[in-house]
mmCIF file of C-alpha atoms in Angstrom:
data_model
loop_
_atom_site.group_PDB
_atom_site.id
_atom_site.type_symbol
_atom_site.label_atom_id
_atom_site.label_comp_id
_atom_site.label_asym_id
_atom_site.label_seq_id
_atom_site.Cartn_x
_atom_site.Cartn_y
_atom_site.Cartn_z
ATOM 1 C CA GLY A 1 0.000 0.000 0.000
ATOM 2 C CA THR A 2 1.292 3.426 0.984
ATOM 3 C CA ARG A 3 3.548 2.361 3.849
ATOM 4 C CA ALA A 4 7.034 0.898 4.048
ATOM 5 C CA TYR A 5 8.325 -0.867 7.141
ATOM 6 C CA VAL A 6 12.062 -0.505 7.678
ATOM 7 C CA ALA A 7 14.281 -2.617 9.924
ATOM 8 C CA ALA A 8 16.703 0.066 11.053
ATOM 9 C CA GLY A 9 19.293 -1.737 13.146
ATOM 10 C CA GLU A 10 19.645 -0.341 16.656
ATOM 11 C CA ALA A 11 17.039 2.323 15.783
ATOM 12 C CA GLY A 12 14.400 -0.420 15.660
ATOM 13 C CA LEU A 13 11.419 -0.309 13.319
ATOM 14 C CA ALA A 14 10.396 2.710 11.243
ATOM 15 C CA VAL A 15 6.998 3.074 9.580
ATOM 16 C CA VAL A 16 7.307 5.278 6.500
ATOM 17 C CA ASN A 17 4.651 6.987 4.398
ATOM 18 C CA ILE A 18 5.463 6.360 0.713
ATOM 19 C CA THR A 19 2.335 7.894 -0.790
ATOM 20 C CA ASN A 20 4.759 10.173 -2.615
ATOM 21 C CA PRO A 21 7.752 7.920 -3.368
ATOM 22 C CA ALA A 22 9.877 10.990 -4.103
ATOM 23 C CA ALA A 23 9.349 12.286 -0.563
ATOM 24 C CA PRO A 24 9.023 9.417 1.937
ATOM 25 C CA ALA A 25 8.188 10.550 5.466
ATOM 26 C CA VAL A 26 8.570 8.696 8.765
ATOM 27 C CA LEU A 27 5.208 8.254 10.486
ATOM 28 C CA GLY A 28 6.415 6.529 13.630
ATOM 29 C CA THR A 29 9.126 4.367 15.156
ATOM 30 C CA ALA A 30 9.465 1.564 17.677
ATOM 31 C CA ASP A 31 12.805 1.209 19.418
ATOM 32 C CA GLY A 32 14.096 -1.100 22.119
ATOM 33 C CA LEU A 33 13.891 -4.058 19.736
ATOM 34 C CA GLY A 34 17.558 -4.988 19.728
ATOM 35 C CA GLU A 35 19.270 -4.802 16.337
ATOM 36 C CA ALA A 36 16.499 -4.998 13.748
ATOM 37 C CA THR A 37 17.785 -6.661 10.570
ATOM 38 C CA ALA A 38 14.595 -7.725 8.773
ATOM 39 C CA VAL A 39 10.839 -7.233 8.983
ATOM 40 C CA ALA A 40 7.704 -8.895 7.641
ATOM 41 C CA VAL A 41 4.196 -7.483 7.978
ATOM 42 C CA SER A 42 0.938 -9.400 8.251
ATOM 43 C CA GLY A 43 -2.313 -7.641 9.057
ATOM 44 C CA SER A 44 -1.770 -5.134 11.848
ATOM 45 C CA TYR A 45 1.503 -6.630 13.051
ATOM 46 C CA ALA A 46 5.139 -6.324 12.063
ATOM 47 C CA TYR A 47 7.439 -9.225 12.854
ATOM 48 C CA VAL A 48 11.019 -8.054 13.326
ATOM 49 C CA ALA A 49 14.170 -10.183 13.248
ATOM 50 C CA SER A 50 16.195 -8.549 15.995
ATOM 51 C CA GLY A 51 19.478 -10.408 16.244
ATOM 52 C CA TYR A 52 20.234 -11.674 19.736
ATOM 53 C CA ASP A 53 16.910 -10.234 20.930
ATOM 54 C CA GLY A 54 15.083 -12.840 18.845
ATOM 55 C CA MET A 55 11.910 -12.079 16.955
ATOM 56 C CA ARG A 56 9.934 -9.075 18.163
ATOM 57 C CA VAL A 57 6.262 -8.360 17.387
ATOM 58 C CA VAL A 58 5.052 -4.786 16.893
ATOM 59 C CA ASP A 59 1.437 -3.646 16.614
ATOM 60 C CA VAL A 60 1.378 -1.185 13.696
ATOM 61 C CA SER A 61 -2.376 -0.566 13.614
ATOM 62 C CA ASN A 62 -1.566 3.035 14.557
ATOM 63 C CA PRO A 63 1.463 3.865 12.385
ATOM 64 C CA ALA A 64 2.224 6.998 14.409
ATOM 65 C CA THR A 65 2.759 4.963 17.581
ATOM 66 C CA PRO A 66 3.852 1.398 16.736
ATOM 67 C CA GLU A 67 3.814 -0.648 19.933
ATOM 68 C CA HIS A 68 6.052 -3.555 20.893
ATOM 69 C CA VAL A 69 3.618 -6.208 22.136
ATOM 70 C CA GLY A 70 5.587 -9.444 22.390
ATOM 71 C CA GLY A 71 8.200 -11.700 20.902
ATOM 72 C CA PHE A 72 10.119 -14.940 20.946
ATOM 73 C CA ALA A 73 13.594 -15.428 22.405
ATOM 74 C CA THR A 74 15.742 -17.370 19.940
ATOM 75 C CA PHE A 75 18.884 -19.343 20.811
ATOM 76 C CA GLU A 76 20.948 -17.740 18.045
ATOM 77 C CA PRO A 77 20.600 -14.319 16.356
ATOM 78 C CA ALA A 78 17.396 -13.892 14.349
ATOM 79 C CA ARG A 79 18.607 -12.650 10.940
ATOM 80 C CA GLY A 80 15.516 -12.860 8.713
ATOM 81 C CA VAL A 81 11.764 -13.394 8.912
ATOM 82 C CA ALA A 82 8.810 -14.155 6.654
ATOM 83 C CA VAL A 83 5.152 -14.590 7.632
ATOM 84 C CA ALA A 84 2.223 -16.445 6.086
ATOM 85 C CA ALA A 85 -0.998 -18.105 7.237
ATOM 86 C CA GLY A 86 -0.441 -17.562 10.950
ATOM 87 C CA PHE A 87 3.187 -18.727 11.001
ATOM 88 C CA ALA A 88 6.458 -16.816 11.159
ATOM 89 C CA PHE A 89 9.539 -18.376 9.592
ATOM 90 C CA VAL A 90 12.726 -17.121 11.223
ATOM 91 C CA ALA A 91 16.232 -17.461 9.799
ATOM 92 C CA GLU A 92 18.166 -18.103 12.988
ATOM 93 C CA ASP A 93 21.857 -18.126 12.086
ATOM 94 C CA THR A 94 23.523 -21.420 13.102
ATOM 95 C CA PHE A 95 20.247 -22.800 14.503
ATOM 96 C CA GLY A 96 18.651 -22.875 11.040
ATOM 97 C CA LEU A 97 14.990 -22.257 10.222
ATOM 98 C CA ARG A 98 12.563 -21.874 13.106
ATOM 99 C CA VAL A 99 8.789 -21.908 12.568
ATOM 100 C CA LEU A 100 6.636 -19.997 15.053
ATOM 101 C CA ASP A 101 2.869 -20.105 15.487
ATOM 102 C CA VAL A 102 1.789 -16.448 15.576
ATOM 103 C CA SER A 103 -1.961 -17.006 15.602
ATOM 104 C CA THR A 104 -1.749 -15.028 18.848
ATOM 105 C CA PRO A 105 0.705 -12.362 17.655
ATOM 106 C CA ALA A 106 1.697 -11.126 21.108
ATOM 107 C CA ASP A 107 2.615 -14.652 22.233
ATOM 108 C CA PRO A 108 4.461 -16.601 19.494
ATOM 109 C CA VAL A 109 5.129 -20.259 20.244
ATOM 110 C CA GLU A 110 7.480 -22.672 18.524
ATOM 111 C CA ALA A 111 5.810 -24.978 16.021
ATOM 112 C CA ALA A 112 8.819 -26.595 14.330
ATOM 113 C CA SER A 113 12.468 -26.133 13.452
ATOM 114 C CA VAL A 114 14.957 -27.546 10.991
ATOM 115 C CA VAL A 115 18.739 -27.331 10.990
ATOM 116 C CA THR A 116 20.285 -25.880 7.843
ATOM 117 C CA ALA A 117 23.673 -26.681 6.352
ATOM 118 C CA GLY A 118 25.174 -23.249 7.060
ATOM 119 C CA ASN A 119 24.093 -20.028 8.795
ATOM 120 C CA ALA A 120 20.525 -18.956 8.005
ATOM 121 C CA TYR A 121 20.628 -15.253 7.117
ATOM 122 C CA ALA A 122 17.374 -14.616 5.254
ATOM 123 C CA VAL A 123 14.153 -16.396 4.363
ATOM 124 C CA THR A 124 11.360 -15.802 1.884
ATOM 125 C CA LEU A 125 8.188 -17.742 1.126
ATOM 126 C CA ALA A 126 6.729 -18.669 -2.254
ATOM 127 C CA GLY A 127 3.839 -21.118 -2.537
ATOM 128 C CA ASP A 128 4.501 -24.170 -0.396
ATOM 129 C CA TYR A 129 8.226 -23.497 -0.064
ATOM 130 C CA ALA A 130 10.591 -21.544 2.163
ATOM 131 C CA TYR A 131 13.811 -20.362 0.556
ATOM 132 C CA VAL A 132 16.703 -19.760 2.953
ATOM 133 C CA ALA A 133 19.877 -17.820 2.153
ATOM 134 C CA ASP A 134 22.184 -19.972 4.239
ATOM 135 C CA TRP A 135 25.587 -18.255 4.009
ATOM 136 C CA ALA A 136 28.147 -21.022 3.298
ATOM 137 C CA GLY A 137 25.209 -23.408 2.825
ATOM 138 C CA GLY A 138 24.074 -21.521 -0.290
ATOM 139 C CA LEU A 139 20.349 -21.620 -1.012
ATOM 140 C CA GLN A 140 18.359 -24.150 1.015
ATOM 141 C CA ILE A 141 14.741 -24.930 0.068
ATOM 142 C CA PHE A 142 12.147 -26.477 2.385
ATOM 143 C CA GLU A 143 8.622 -27.618 1.675
ATOM 144 C CA VAL A 144 6.340 -26.011 4.273
ATOM 145 C CA SER A 145 2.884 -26.982 3.010
ATOM 146 C CA ASP A 146 2.498 -28.280 6.562
ATOM 147 C CA PRO A 147 4.397 -25.710 8.662
ATOM 148 C CA LEU A 148 4.545 -28.181 11.537
ATOM 149 C CA PHE A 149 6.693 -30.521 9.455
ATOM 150 C CA PRO A 150 9.097 -28.603 7.177
ATOM 151 C CA THR A 151 11.020 -30.974 4.932
ATOM 152 C CA ASP A 152 14.237 -30.619 2.949
ATOM 153 C CA SER A 153 13.570 -30.087 -0.739
ATOM 154 C CA GLY A 154 16.400 -28.762 -2.863
ATOM 155 C CA PHE A 155 19.542 -26.717 -2.520
ATOM 156 C CA PHE A 156 21.984 -24.784 -4.642
ATOM 157 C CA SER A 157 25.587 -24.419 -3.572
ATOM 158 C CA THR A 158 26.692 -20.846 -4.255
ATOM 159 C CA PRO A 159 30.448 -20.278 -4.684
ATOM 160 C CA ALA A 160 30.167 -17.256 -2.373
ATOM 161 C CA ALA A 161 28.263 -16.894 0.902
ATOM 162 C CA ALA A 162 24.511 -16.358 0.349
ATOM 163 C CA TRP A 163 22.967 -13.641 2.507
ATOM 164 C CA ALA A 164 19.668 -12.660 0.843
ATOM 165 C CA VAL A 165 17.033 -14.226 -1.423
ATOM 166 C CA ALA A 166 13.894 -13.182 -3.284
ATOM 167 C CA VAL A 167 11.549 -15.288 -5.397
ATOM 168 C CA SER A 168 9.342 -14.166 -8.283
ATOM 169 C CA GLY A 169 7.418 -16.738 -10.281
ATOM 170 C CA THR A 170 9.805 -19.562 -11.121
ATOM 171 C CA ARG A 171 12.962 -17.535 -10.471
ATOM 172 C CA ALA A 172 14.965 -17.235 -7.270
ATOM 173 C CA TYR A 173 17.425 -14.361 -6.949
ATOM 174 C CA VAL A 174 20.222 -15.065 -4.480
ATOM 175 C CA ALA A 175 22.543 -12.285 -3.326
ATOM 176 C CA ALA A 176 25.953 -13.612 -2.366
ATOM 177 C CA GLU A 177 29.179 -11.901 -1.302
ATOM 178 C CA THR A 178 30.559 -11.477 -4.817
ATOM 179 C CA ASP A 179 27.718 -12.415 -7.187
ATOM 180 C CA MET A 180 23.991 -12.529 -7.699
ATOM 181 C CA PHE A 181 22.683 -15.909 -8.820
ATOM 182 C CA ILE A 182 19.464 -16.328 -10.785
ATOM 183 C CA LEU A 183 17.969 -19.805 -10.413
ATOM 184 C CA ASP A 184 15.105 -21.600 -12.092
ATOM 185 C CA VAL A 185 13.039 -23.046 -9.231
ATOM 186 C CA ALA A 186 10.094 -24.336 -11.273
ATOM 187 C CA ASP A 187 11.081 -27.636 -9.666
ATOM 188 C CA PRO A 188 12.164 -26.605 -6.145
ATOM 189 C CA TYR A 189 13.750 -30.015 -5.652
ATOM 190 C CA HIS A 190 16.176 -29.343 -8.513
ATOM 191 C CA PRO A 191 17.040 -25.618 -8.763
ATOM 192 C CA LEU A 192 18.991 -24.794 -11.917
ATOM 193 C CA LEU A 193 21.409 -21.934 -12.516
ATOM 194 C CA VAL A 194 20.105 -19.499 -15.140
ATOM 195 C CA ASP A 195 22.653 -16.699 -14.782
ATOM 196 C CA ALA A 196 25.274 -15.220 -12.440
ATOM 197 C CA ASP A 197 26.230 -11.565 -12.282
ATOM 198 C CA GLY A 198 29.394 -10.633 -10.432
#
């Protein structure tokens, strides 16, 4: 819509009015969240990956006064987060991918977890799959049609450490230290390299 939600490190979460993209304006902020590195929004709540402070939940129903209402303490730093259908998927560094039930947003509870090959830095969702940028582990893909039982699907070993990922249609775009890799994920069990740009 007309709002952007920005994970702003030690400054926390910023809610920004982007009605005029040439002149974005901060509507409100929520601090005291640790070191915010990623954010996902669902309904009236923002879910913030906050490093060693775990995943924090912020009520953004009033963008002028976003309110920290709860969270989940992770074992390792929470680096990335994605939300869908009442579940938050947290990229939790060396712990891997943690799935949280956020049907009660102020009180997330663990639903499942899966260890990844490397250090989970970012996660995005597309259809029934979670795509994890897993640092030295490259791109890891998990089927999450049943969020309570995530299962290994495919992977792609990037020559450089993978730290971010986005998916559009049948393409996954993986940002690594020295390159960006474009993968065909029409079959998530067998991702194929389409192009690399270094």
